[in-house]
């Protein structure tokens, strides 16, 4: 993992048949959505364990609700732990957000106010999570379409402080940083530059959709050029960090997805060569 | 204990996303881009029914085909409005959807006359559950032969034993390109089915006679083989056939 480019892609059921043929691929690792495998002992898990024989796998959750006042829902951490024990993942990640309440899961990444109370809530839930899982997790910055008037700090300060206080790491999604920067009028470059390198466990790269009035995090297309540029800036400072291409809606053919991973790897290598020895 | 500021905010957000915009949330936020705060809250509200409807569409794909986009989405809207998702996993959503279709009012209000639809939905839910179930290494033909005594208790491995007042399996298998209206002859009549895994993850189906269904139900309920066969009314030839199939499919496991 010491080379500049360690690029993976999201494992999607549309690609199962192709991947089970064990093609030669330039993709180095896979990310699986934890919830898709936590409740299944059927074919999805069979495929995941098969892939695991050949590749490192990271588990990426969408329903931990680490910023939720109620915390993770009952049974969630136990199930995730069982999956971790079977998959032996490279990394376990989720999002710095809340996803609903126990009585009603919104299945969305809902933004938190950047306040002291939210920081305390996150720190408490991360502690509980890392204890239950027996390992350090990484939390991802999310795209947002609204901001709270009561926020006491910037999004970047909140992200870094949440990681510092709770002892977890950061999954830096450069697309989400770009989307939120455009939506809320801050500098995406300063955001990416301001996340301490030692906290970053992984980088995400995905595509947004321009809705006219705002940018929407859809993961339904390739990253846009400004996001590639932002990624170049990030990987120059974070060589060797695992990078993941996210493409969740309108999933393309395997080769198209793989080409994005190749491009991300090439950029990482170019930046590495540019560095003084 | 009074709710904290964060707790009140989060409850207002969940209400806004799943039901209707909450004035306290709208007042507490500013919109991204050129969105007003109400429009920004609405971005989250619009995504919610779309996600749950797409989960229902995945599980109840044949019902969707039967109803067509417009009616299926209308039924989903009504169902989502009264049924929150409580699980971390979207594919758990819709357990009560067959019952919702079956109570009649949802379909009647759309002018849809499809008495078989709730049964088709039950079939699809059972299929989805079995899809996620662990395959069970069942008894080999030799092991089953040795275990099949009148006092032995045999249980089904990864399987679903189904019985419907309408025939739905043919509708489920119906060619996607066949858009001819569904004729009464396609669904009229009872149907008994066994969905099962045979050691691996592929799912198989077998239509069952009434006595076969009765025998397997009795075994699943923990009755002995002798009791189950006696109660089912399965004759000797029928018993032989059922056990030949069960041996080949490695259908049974022995009760602990
Ligand atoms: Fe991401």
Short mmCIF file of C-alpha atoms and ligand atoms in Angstrom, two decimals:
data_model
loop_
_atom_site.label_atom_id
_atom_site.label_comp_id
_atom_site.label_asym_id
_atom_site.label_seq_id
_atom_site.Cartn_x
_atom_site.Cartn_y
_atom_site.Cartn_z
CA UNK A 1 0.00 0.00 0.00
CA UNK A 2 3.06 2.24 -0.03
CA UNK A 3 2.64 3.21 -3.68
CA UNK A 4 0.99 6.47 -4.64
CA UNK A 5 -2.17 4.99 -6.10
CA UNK A 6 -4.36 2.62 -4.18
CA UNK A 7 -7.65 3.10 -5.98
CA UNK A 8 -10.83 1.09 -5.49
CA UNK A 9 -14.44 1.24 -6.57
CA UNK A 10 -17.80 0.60 -4.93
CA UNK A 11 -19.01 -3.00 -5.25
CA UNK A 12 -22.44 -2.92 -6.95
CA UNK A 13 -24.72 -5.86 -7.73
CA UNK A 14 -24.89 -4.81 -11.38
CA UNK A 15 -21.22 -5.85 -11.67
CA UNK A 16 -21.45 -9.15 -9.80
CA UNK A 17 -21.65 -11.35 -12.93
CA UNK A 18 -18.67 -9.60 -14.56
CA UNK A 19 -16.55 -9.65 -11.41
CA UNK A 20 -17.26 -13.28 -10.66
CA UNK A 21 -15.47 -14.11 -13.94
CA UNK A 22 -12.38 -12.83 -12.11
CA UNK A 23 -11.32 -10.39 -14.84
CA UNK A 24 -7.87 -8.85 -14.76
CA UNK A 25 -8.59 -5.40 -13.40
CA UNK A 26 -6.71 -2.29 -12.48
CA UNK A 27 -8.94 -1.78 -9.47
CA UNK A 28 -7.01 -2.51 -6.28
CA UNK A 29 -9.80 -2.79 -3.71
CA UNK A 30 -13.56 -2.63 -3.24
CA UNK A 31 -15.90 -0.80 -0.95
CA UNK A 32 -19.13 -2.52 0.08
CA UNK A 33 -22.15 -0.80 1.60
CA UNK A 34 -22.34 -2.45 5.03
CA UNK A 35 -26.15 -2.44 5.30
CA UNK A 36 -26.49 -4.42 2.05
CA UNK A 37 -24.64 -7.33 3.66
CA UNK A 38 -25.42 -7.07 7.37
CA UNK A 39 -28.89 -8.56 7.01
CA UNK A 40 -28.15 -11.06 4.30
CA UNK A 41 -26.77 -14.55 4.38
CA UNK A 42 -27.66 -15.07 0.74
CA UNK A 43 -26.06 -14.28 -2.58
CA UNK A 44 -24.83 -10.74 -1.77
CA UNK A 45 -22.70 -12.03 1.11
CA UNK A 46 -21.52 -14.99 -0.96
CA UNK A 47 -20.30 -12.59 -3.66
CA UNK A 48 -18.68 -10.25 -1.15
CA UNK A 49 -16.73 -13.08 0.50
CA UNK A 50 -15.71 -14.36 -2.93
CA UNK A 51 -14.37 -10.88 -3.85
CA UNK A 52 -12.60 -10.75 -0.51
CA UNK A 53 -10.51 -13.76 -1.54
CA UNK A 54 -8.83 -11.58 -4.18
CA UNK A 55 -9.10 -7.98 -2.90
CA UNK A 56 -9.07 -5.87 0.24
CA UNK A 57 -12.58 -4.67 1.09
CA UNK A 58 -13.70 -1.61 3.07
CA UNK A 59 -17.11 -1.56 4.75
CA UNK A 60 -18.97 1.71 4.26
CA UNK A 61 -22.12 2.29 6.29
CA UNK A 62 -25.02 4.65 5.63
CA UNK A 63 -27.19 4.16 8.73
CA UNK A 64 -24.90 4.43 11.76
CA UNK A 65 -26.39 7.85 12.56
CA UNK A 66 -23.32 8.85 14.50
CA UNK A 67 -24.65 12.39 14.99
CA UNK A 68 -28.08 11.24 16.09
CA UNK A 69 -29.09 12.08 19.65
CA UNK A 70 -30.50 8.56 19.96
CA UNK A 71 -27.26 7.04 18.64
CA UNK A 72 -27.03 3.85 16.58
CA UNK A 73 -30.25 1.86 16.52
CA UNK A 74 -30.51 -1.24 18.74
CA UNK A 75 -28.74 -4.26 17.29
CA UNK A 76 -26.99 -2.25 14.59
CA UNK A 77 -23.49 -2.39 16.04
CA UNK A 78 -23.77 -6.08 16.88
CA UNK A 79 -24.74 -6.91 13.31
CA UNK A 80 -22.00 -4.74 11.90
CA UNK A 81 -19.50 -6.44 14.20
CA UNK A 82 -20.56 -9.85 12.92
CA UNK A 83 -20.05 -8.68 9.33
CA UNK A 84 -16.65 -7.23 10.22
CA UNK A 85 -15.61 -10.53 11.77
CA UNK A 86 -16.43 -12.33 8.53
CA UNK A 87 -15.01 -9.81 6.05
CA UNK A 88 -11.92 -8.60 7.93
CA UNK A 89 -12.14 -5.19 6.22
CA UNK A 90 -9.40 -2.77 5.37
CA UNK A 91 -11.46 0.06 6.86
CA UNK A 92 -14.85 0.64 8.45
CA UNK A 93 -16.46 3.96 7.61
CA UNK A 94 -19.72 5.90 7.85
CA UNK A 95 -20.86 9.52 7.63
CA UNK A 96 -20.68 12.54 9.90
CA UNK A 97 -24.43 13.13 9.95
CA UNK A 98 -27.62 11.70 11.40
CA UNK A 99 -30.01 9.51 9.45
CA UNK A 100 -33.27 9.76 11.35
CA UNK A 101 -34.64 8.55 14.63
CA UNK A 102 -35.19 4.99 15.81
CA UNK A 103 -38.91 5.25 15.12
CA UNK A 104 -38.31 6.52 11.62
CA UNK A 105 -35.23 6.02 9.48
CA UNK A 106 -35.06 8.65 6.74
CA UNK A 107 -32.33 6.68 4.91
CA UNK A 108 -30.61 9.94 4.08
CA UNK A 109 -27.44 11.69 5.25
CA UNK A 110 -28.92 14.59 7.21
CA UNK A 111 -26.54 17.41 8.12
CA UNK A 112 -25.71 18.36 11.70
CA UNK A 113 -25.48 21.86 13.13
CA UNK A 114 -21.82 22.66 13.80
CA UNK A 115 -22.24 23.14 17.53
CA UNK A 116 -20.64 22.02 20.77
CA UNK A 117 -23.67 19.87 21.55
CA UNK A 118 -23.39 18.07 18.20
CA UNK A 119 -19.65 17.48 18.80
CA UNK A 120 -20.37 15.93 22.18
CA UNK A 121 -23.05 13.73 20.64
CA UNK A 122 -20.70 12.53 17.91
CA UNK A 123 -17.88 11.86 20.37
CA UNK A 124 -20.22 9.83 22.61
CA UNK A 125 -21.53 7.74 19.69
CA UNK A 126 -18.09 7.19 18.16
CA UNK A 127 -16.80 5.95 21.51
CA UNK A 128 -19.68 3.51 21.76
CA UNK A 129 -19.20 2.41 18.15
CA UNK A 130 -15.43 1.89 18.34
CA UNK A 131 -15.84 0.00 21.58
CA UNK A 132 -18.50 -2.29 20.09
CA UNK A 133 -16.55 -2.86 16.88
CA UNK A 134 -13.17 -3.16 18.55
CA UNK A 135 -11.56 -0.84 16.01
CA UNK A 136 -11.16 2.74 14.83
CA UNK A 137 -13.65 4.00 12.27
CA UNK A 138 -13.47 6.89 9.79
CA UNK A 139 -16.24 9.42 9.26
CA UNK A 140 -17.03 11.08 5.95
CA UNK A 141 -17.98 14.70 5.32
CA UNK A 142 -21.42 14.80 3.62
CA UNK A 143 -22.92 17.06 0.96
CA UNK A 144 -25.57 19.40 2.33
CA UNK A 145 -28.27 21.63 0.92
CA UNK A 146 -28.94 23.72 3.99
CA UNK A 147 -26.96 25.29 6.81
CA UNK A 148 -28.04 25.92 10.41
CA UNK A 149 -28.13 29.48 11.65
CA UNK A 150 -26.90 28.30 15.04
CA UNK A 151 -23.66 26.73 13.77
CA UNK A 152 -20.72 27.92 15.84
CA UNK A 153 -17.87 26.86 13.54
CA UNK A 154 -17.17 26.04 9.89
CA UNK A 155 -17.89 22.61 8.44
CA UNK A 156 -14.18 21.84 8.20
CA UNK A 157 -13.54 22.85 11.80
CA UNK A 158 -16.44 20.65 12.86
CA UNK A 159 -15.14 17.67 10.87
CA UNK A 160 -11.62 17.94 12.23
CA UNK A 161 -12.75 18.59 15.80
CA UNK A 162 -15.18 15.65 15.68
CA UNK A 163 -12.34 13.34 14.62
CA UNK A 164 -9.88 14.75 17.19
CA UNK A 165 -12.29 14.54 20.09
CA UNK A 166 -13.66 11.13 19.34
CA UNK A 167 -10.41 9.53 18.24
CA UNK A 168 -11.71 8.45 14.86
CA UNK A 169 -10.34 9.26 11.42
CA UNK A 170 -11.68 11.09 8.39
CA UNK A 171 -12.94 9.85 5.06
CA UNK A 172 -12.43 12.95 2.95
CA UNK A 173 -14.99 13.07 0.16
CA UNK A 174 -13.67 15.71 -2.22
CA UNK A 175 -16.89 15.72 -4.23
CA UNK A 176 -18.92 16.40 -1.08
CA UNK A 177 -16.46 19.12 -0.10
CA UNK A 178 -16.92 20.70 -3.51
CA UNK A 179 -20.74 20.41 -3.44
CA UNK A 180 -21.03 21.89 0.05
CA UNK A 181 -18.49 24.63 -0.77
CA UNK A 182 -20.50 25.71 -3.81
CA UNK A 183 -23.82 25.42 -1.98
CA UNK A 184 -22.68 27.36 1.08
CA UNK A 185 -20.16 29.71 -0.47
CA UNK A 186 -16.88 28.66 1.12
CA UNK A 187 -13.57 27.68 -0.48
CA UNK A 188 -13.31 24.00 -1.35
CA UNK A 189 -9.53 24.35 -1.67
CA UNK A 190 -9.13 25.75 1.83
CA UNK A 191 -11.40 22.99 3.12
CA UNK A 192 -9.34 20.22 1.53
CA UNK A 193 -6.02 21.86 2.50
CA UNK A 194 -7.18 22.30 6.09
CA UNK A 195 -7.84 18.67 6.97
CA UNK A 196 -4.74 17.35 8.78
CA UNK A 197 -3.08 14.61 6.74
CA UNK A 198 -2.65 12.29 9.71
CA UNK A 199 -6.41 12.15 10.19
CA UNK A 200 -7.31 11.13 6.63
CA UNK A 201 -7.91 7.40 6.20
CA UNK A 202 -9.49 7.44 2.77
CA UNK A 203 -10.60 9.70 -0.09
CA UNK A 204 -13.92 9.49 -1.94
CA UNK A 205 -14.49 10.75 -5.48
CA UNK A 206 -17.96 10.87 -7.00
CA UNK A 207 -20.21 12.85 -9.29
CA UNK A 208 -22.80 15.51 -8.48
CA UNK A 209 -25.66 16.90 -10.53
CA UNK A 210 -26.13 20.65 -11.10
CA UNK A 211 -29.78 21.33 -10.28
CA UNK A 212 -29.56 24.99 -11.28
CA UNK A 213 -30.28 26.42 -7.85
CA UNK A 214 -27.85 24.10 -6.05
CA UNK A 215 -25.48 21.17 -6.55
CA UNK A 216 -26.92 17.77 -5.65
CA UNK A 217 -24.82 14.80 -4.58
CA UNK A 218 -26.25 12.10 -6.84
CA UNK A 219 -23.34 9.71 -7.50
CA UNK A 220 -25.03 9.12 -10.84
CA UNK A 221 -22.14 10.15 -13.10
CA UNK A 222 -18.38 10.50 -13.30
CA UNK A 223 -16.66 13.18 -11.19
CA UNK A 224 -16.72 16.60 -12.85
CA UNK A 225 -13.49 18.38 -13.89
CA UNK A 226 -13.41 20.78 -10.90
CA UNK A 227 -13.71 17.77 -8.58
CA UNK A 228 -10.83 16.02 -10.38
CA UNK A 229 -8.77 19.17 -9.84
CA UNK A 230 -9.70 19.24 -6.17
CA UNK A 231 -8.75 15.58 -5.91
CA UNK A 232 -5.37 16.30 -7.51
CA UNK A 233 -4.77 18.91 -4.85
CA UNK A 234 -5.77 16.50 -2.07
CA UNK A 235 -3.78 13.48 -3.23
CA UNK A 236 -0.65 15.61 -3.72
CA UNK A 237 -0.74 16.21 0.02
CA UNK A 238 -1.97 12.72 0.95
CA UNK A 239 0.04 10.24 -1.19
CA UNK A 240 -0.76 6.59 -0.60
CA UNK A 241 -4.19 7.31 0.87
CA UNK A 242 -6.75 4.78 -0.40
CA UNK A 243 -8.99 6.41 -3.00
CA UNK A 244 -12.47 5.25 -3.96
CA UNK A 245 -14.64 6.01 -7.00
CA UNK A 246 -18.32 6.16 -5.99
CA UNK A 247 -21.00 5.59 -8.60
CA UNK A 248 -24.32 4.45 -7.12
CA UNK A 249 -27.09 5.53 -9.51
CA UNK A 250 -27.24 4.81 -13.25
CA UNK A 251 -24.29 2.48 -12.62
CA UNK A 252 -22.24 2.21 -15.84
CA UNK A 253 -20.56 -0.80 -17.39
CA UNK A 254 -17.61 -2.16 -15.48
CA UNK A 255 -15.07 -0.83 -17.99
CA UNK A 256 -16.38 2.75 -17.65
CA UNK A 257 -16.09 2.59 -13.90
CA UNK A 258 -12.65 1.02 -14.08
CA UNK A 259 -11.52 3.86 -16.38
CA UNK A 260 -12.35 6.36 -13.61
CA UNK A 261 -10.18 4.39 -11.19
CA UNK A 262 -7.35 4.38 -13.73
CA UNK A 263 -7.63 8.15 -14.08
CA UNK A 264 -7.54 8.61 -10.29
CA UNK A 265 -4.45 6.38 -10.06
CA UNK A 266 -2.70 8.26 -12.85
CA UNK A 267 -3.29 11.60 -11.12
CA UNK A 268 -1.93 10.19 -7.86
CA UNK A 269 1.19 9.01 -9.67
CA UNK A 270 1.69 12.31 -11.48
CA UNK A 271 1.49 14.17 -8.20
CA UNK A 272 3.86 11.74 -6.54
CA UNK A 273 6.45 12.25 -9.32
CA UNK A 274 6.13 15.98 -8.94
CA UNK A 275 7.09 15.80 -5.26
CA UNK A 276 10.74 16.38 -4.36
CA UNK A 277 12.39 13.09 -3.43
CA UNK B 1 -36.20 15.03 30.92
CA UNK B 2 -36.72 17.88 28.51
CA UNK B 3 -35.41 17.49 24.98
CA UNK B 4 -32.12 19.20 24.18
CA UNK B 5 -31.79 21.76 21.42
CA UNK B 6 -30.16 19.19 19.13
CA UNK B 7 -32.85 16.63 19.86
CA UNK B 8 -35.66 19.08 19.02
CA UNK B 9 -33.89 20.05 15.82
CA UNK B 10 -33.41 16.44 14.77
CA UNK B 11 -37.04 15.56 15.48
CA UNK B 12 -38.15 18.56 13.43
CA UNK B 13 -35.85 17.41 10.61
CA UNK B 14 -37.24 13.86 10.64
CA UNK B 15 -40.81 15.23 10.60
CA UNK B 16 -39.91 17.55 7.75
CA UNK B 17 -38.25 14.82 5.71
CA UNK B 18 -40.91 12.16 6.23
CA UNK B 19 -44.11 14.16 6.56
CA UNK B 20 -44.41 17.92 6.15
CA UNK B 21 -42.04 20.87 6.55
CA UNK B 22 -41.68 21.86 10.18
CA UNK B 23 -41.75 25.63 10.67
CA UNK B 24 -39.16 25.51 13.46
CA UNK B 25 -36.67 23.76 11.16
CA UNK B 26 -37.33 26.11 8.24
CA UNK B 27 -36.69 29.05 10.59
CA UNK B 28 -33.47 27.49 11.88
CA UNK B 29 -31.74 27.03 8.51
CA UNK B 30 -30.60 28.87 5.42
CA UNK B 31 -30.83 27.32 1.96
CA UNK B 32 -27.77 26.22 -0.03
CA UNK B 33 -27.08 27.78 -3.42
CA UNK B 34 -29.98 30.04 -4.27
CA UNK B 35 -32.53 27.86 -2.46
CA UNK B 36 -34.78 29.49 0.10
CA UNK B 37 -34.77 27.76 3.48
CA UNK B 38 -38.17 26.21 2.72
CA UNK B 39 -36.92 24.94 -0.66
CA UNK B 40 -33.81 23.50 0.99
CA UNK B 41 -35.89 21.59 3.53
CA UNK B 42 -38.02 20.41 0.64
CA UNK B 43 -34.98 18.84 -1.07
CA UNK B 44 -34.79 16.41 1.87
CA UNK B 45 -38.57 15.87 1.91
CA UNK B 46 -38.75 14.91 -1.75
CA UNK B 47 -35.99 12.36 -1.52
CA UNK B 48 -37.68 10.32 1.20
CA UNK B 49 -40.73 8.90 -0.64
CA UNK B 50 -38.55 8.35 -3.71
CA UNK B 51 -36.12 6.15 -1.77
CA UNK B 52 -38.83 4.11 -0.07
CA UNK B 53 -40.77 3.71 -3.31
CA UNK B 54 -37.65 2.47 -5.04
CA UNK B 55 -37.14 -0.07 -2.24
CA UNK B 56 -40.75 -1.26 -2.68
CA UNK B 57 -40.22 -1.42 -6.43
CA UNK B 58 -37.23 -3.68 -5.97
CA UNK B 59 -39.02 -6.13 -3.70
CA UNK B 60 -42.43 -5.98 -5.38
CA UNK B 61 -41.27 -5.85 -8.97
CA UNK B 62 -44.04 -8.08 -10.33
CA UNK B 63 -46.74 -6.03 -8.58
CA UNK B 64 -45.20 -2.96 -10.19
CA UNK B 65 -45.37 -4.66 -13.59
CA UNK B 66 -49.02 -5.58 -13.06
CA UNK B 67 -50.07 -2.13 -11.88
CA UNK B 68 -47.95 -0.05 -14.23
CA UNK B 69 -45.96 3.00 -13.15
CA UNK B 70 -48.79 5.38 -12.37
CA UNK B 71 -50.88 3.09 -10.15
CA UNK B 72 -47.87 1.48 -8.48
CA UNK B 73 -46.40 4.85 -7.54
CA UNK B 74 -49.79 6.04 -6.27
CA UNK B 75 -50.13 2.96 -4.04
CA UNK B 76 -46.55 3.43 -2.81
CA UNK B 77 -47.21 7.08 -1.99
CA UNK B 78 -50.20 6.12 0.13
CA UNK B 79 -48.28 3.31 1.84
CA UNK B 80 -45.14 5.37 2.49
CA UNK B 81 -47.23 8.18 3.98
CA UNK B 82 -48.51 5.87 6.72
CA UNK B 83 -45.58 3.46 7.14
CA UNK B 84 -42.26 4.71 8.48
CA UNK B 85 -39.11 2.70 7.87
CA UNK B 86 -37.67 1.49 11.17
CA UNK B 87 -34.79 -0.63 9.95
CA UNK B 88 -31.25 0.33 9.07
CA UNK B 89 -31.75 -1.66 5.89
CA UNK B 90 -34.02 -0.35 3.12
CA UNK B 91 -34.65 -3.87 1.85
CA UNK B 92 -36.49 -4.60 5.14
CA UNK B 93 -39.09 -2.04 4.11
CA UNK B 94 -42.51 -3.27 2.95
CA UNK B 95 -43.30 -6.21 5.22
CA UNK B 96 -46.87 -4.92 5.62
CA UNK B 97 -47.23 -3.88 1.97
CA UNK B 98 -49.06 -7.10 0.96
CA UNK B 99 -51.61 -6.53 3.74
CA UNK B 100 -52.01 -2.93 2.65
CA UNK B 101 -52.78 -4.10 -0.90
CA UNK B 102 -55.12 -6.74 0.47
CA UNK B 103 -57.32 -4.53 2.59
CA UNK B 104 -58.91 -3.34 -0.65
CA UNK B 105 -59.26 0.37 -0.08
CA UNK B 106 -55.92 1.36 -1.61
CA UNK B 107 -56.63 -0.41 -4.89
CA UNK B 108 -60.34 0.46 -4.95
CA UNK B 109 -59.57 4.16 -4.72
CA UNK B 110 -57.53 3.77 -7.92
CA UNK B 111 -60.25 1.77 -9.60
CA UNK B 112 -57.94 -1.25 -9.80
CA UNK B 113 -59.60 -4.65 -9.70
CA UNK B 114 -56.85 -7.18 -9.06
CA UNK B 115 -57.91 -9.61 -6.32
CA UNK B 116 -54.69 -11.61 -6.75
CA UNK B 117 -52.35 -8.68 -6.16
CA UNK B 118 -51.92 -9.03 -2.38
CA UNK B 119 -51.02 -12.71 -2.87
CA UNK B 120 -48.51 -11.80 -5.55
CA UNK B 121 -46.99 -9.32 -3.08
CA UNK B 122 -46.86 -12.03 -0.38
CA UNK B 123 -45.04 -14.27 -2.81
CA UNK B 124 -42.54 -11.53 -3.60
CA UNK B 125 -41.89 -10.78 0.07
CA UNK B 126 -41.32 -14.49 0.78
CA UNK B 127 -38.97 -14.67 -2.19
CA UNK B 128 -36.97 -11.69 -0.94
CA UNK B 129 -36.72 -13.18 2.55
CA UNK B 130 -35.48 -16.47 1.14
CA UNK B 131 -33.02 -14.62 -1.11
CA UNK B 132 -31.31 -13.27 2.01
CA UNK B 133 -31.53 -16.53 3.98
CA UNK B 134 -28.44 -18.68 4.54
CA UNK B 135 -28.40 -21.84 2.43
CA UNK B 136 -28.66 -24.96 4.58
CA UNK B 137 -26.78 -28.14 3.71
CA UNK B 138 -29.74 -30.54 3.79
CA UNK B 139 -29.82 -34.29 4.22
CA UNK B 140 -28.30 -36.25 1.35
CA UNK B 141 -30.47 -38.94 -0.25
CA UNK B 142 -28.71 -41.59 1.84
CA UNK B 143 -28.99 -39.60 5.06
CA UNK B 144 -32.65 -38.90 4.40
CA UNK B 145 -33.33 -42.58 3.75
CA UNK B 146 -31.72 -43.42 7.09
CA UNK B 147 -33.54 -40.63 8.92
CA UNK B 148 -37.02 -41.22 7.50
CA UNK B 149 -38.75 -43.20 10.24
CA UNK B 150 -42.32 -42.71 11.46
CA UNK B 151 -41.08 -41.10 14.69
CA UNK B 152 -38.45 -38.83 13.10
CA UNK B 153 -38.89 -35.08 12.91
CA UNK B 154 -37.73 -33.46 9.70
CA UNK B 155 -37.62 -29.71 9.17
CA UNK B 156 -37.31 -27.71 5.98
CA UNK B 157 -33.93 -26.08 5.35
CA UNK B 158 -33.90 -22.69 3.59
CA UNK B 159 -37.44 -22.73 2.21
CA UNK B 160 -40.80 -20.98 2.19
CA UNK B 161 -44.03 -22.96 2.20
CA UNK B 162 -46.77 -20.88 0.60
CA UNK B 163 -50.48 -21.22 -0.01
CA UNK B 164 -52.66 -18.70 -1.80
CA UNK B 165 -56.33 -18.44 -2.79
CA UNK B 166 -55.13 -17.17 -6.18
CA UNK B 167 -52.51 -18.43 -8.61
CA UNK B 168 -49.63 -16.00 -8.64
CA UNK B 169 -46.51 -17.93 -9.62
CA UNK B 170 -47.37 -17.71 -13.33
CA UNK B 171 -47.90 -13.96 -12.98
CA UNK B 172 -44.54 -13.61 -11.30
CA UNK B 173 -42.83 -15.58 -14.06
CA UNK B 174 -44.77 -13.80 -16.82
CA UNK B 175 -42.61 -12.49 -19.64
CA UNK B 176 -41.76 -8.83 -19.01
CA UNK B 177 -42.45 -8.04 -22.64
CA UNK B 178 -45.94 -9.54 -22.46
CA UNK B 179 -48.10 -6.48 -21.88
CA UNK B 180 -51.41 -8.18 -22.68
CA UNK B 181 -53.95 -7.60 -19.91
CA UNK B 182 -54.00 -10.35 -17.28
CA UNK B 183 -56.86 -12.77 -18.00
CA UNK B 184 -58.93 -14.22 -15.18
CA UNK B 185 -57.86 -17.70 -16.27
CA UNK B 186 -54.27 -16.78 -15.31
CA UNK B 187 -55.03 -16.22 -11.63
CA UNK B 188 -58.30 -17.97 -10.83
CA UNK B 189 -57.82 -20.96 -8.49
CA UNK B 190 -55.79 -21.88 -5.43
CA UNK B 191 -52.05 -22.35 -5.46
CA UNK B 192 -49.60 -24.07 -3.14
CA UNK B 193 -45.91 -23.54 -3.61
CA UNK B 194 -42.59 -24.41 -2.15
CA UNK B 195 -39.70 -21.99 -2.67
CA UNK B 196 -36.40 -23.49 -1.63
CA UNK B 197 -32.65 -23.32 -1.82
CA UNK B 198 -30.83 -26.53 -2.52
CA UNK B 199 -27.57 -26.12 -0.59
CA UNK B 200 -26.52 -23.03 -2.58
CA UNK B 201 -28.08 -19.61 -3.18
CA UNK B 202 -30.19 -20.12 -6.32
CA UNK B 203 -33.91 -20.30 -5.49
CA UNK B 204 -36.16 -23.01 -6.95
CA UNK B 205 -39.92 -23.35 -6.94
CA UNK B 206 -42.16 -26.41 -6.91
CA UNK B 207 -45.93 -26.44 -7.11
CA UNK B 208 -47.43 -28.64 -4.43
CA UNK B 209 -50.62 -30.63 -4.23
CA UNK B 210 -52.87 -30.00 -1.23
CA UNK B 211 -51.72 -33.20 0.55
CA UNK B 212 -48.05 -32.44 -0.15
CA UNK B 213 -48.51 -28.95 1.28
CA UNK B 214 -50.29 -30.40 4.33
CA UNK B 215 -47.51 -32.93 4.91
CA UNK B 216 -44.73 -30.34 4.69
CA UNK B 217 -46.69 -27.90 6.88
CA UNK B 218 -47.15 -30.54 9.56
CA UNK B 219 -43.43 -31.41 9.47
CA UNK B 220 -42.52 -27.72 9.70
CA UNK B 221 -44.79 -27.43 12.71
CA UNK B 222 -42.70 -30.12 14.44
CA UNK B 223 -44.96 -33.14 13.96
CA UNK B 224 -43.36 -36.54 13.42
CA UNK B 225 -43.14 -37.95 9.94
CA UNK B 226 -45.78 -40.56 10.76
CA UNK B 227 -48.20 -37.94 12.09
CA UNK B 228 -47.56 -35.59 9.17
CA UNK B 229 -48.21 -38.24 6.52
CA UNK B 230 -51.27 -39.52 8.35
CA UNK B 231 -52.81 -36.05 8.68
CA UNK B 232 -52.00 -35.01 5.11
CA UNK B 233 -53.84 -37.82 3.41
CA UNK B 234 -50.90 -38.33 1.07
CA UNK B 235 -51.12 -41.82 -0.50
CA UNK B 236 -48.16 -44.15 -0.89
CA UNK B 237 -47.33 -43.11 -4.44
CA UNK B 238 -47.59 -39.45 -3.49
CA UNK B 239 -45.35 -39.97 -0.47
CA UNK B 240 -42.75 -41.69 -2.62
CA UNK B 241 -42.77 -38.89 -5.14
CA UNK B 242 -42.50 -36.18 -2.51
CA UNK B 243 -39.57 -37.93 -0.82
CA UNK B 244 -37.80 -38.57 -4.09
CA UNK B 245 -37.99 -34.85 -4.74
CA UNK B 246 -36.96 -33.94 -1.18
CA UNK B 247 -33.94 -36.27 -1.36
CA UNK B 248 -32.78 -34.85 -4.67
CA UNK B 249 -33.30 -31.25 -3.50
CA UNK B 250 -31.73 -31.94 -0.08
CA UNK B 251 -34.78 -30.23 1.30
CA UNK B 252 -34.79 -31.51 4.86
CA UNK B 253 -32.65 -31.11 7.87
CA UNK B 254 -33.12 -33.14 11.01
CA UNK B 255 -34.69 -31.42 14.00
CA UNK B 256 -32.12 -30.94 16.75
FE1 LIG C 1 -18.72 9.57 -0.33
#
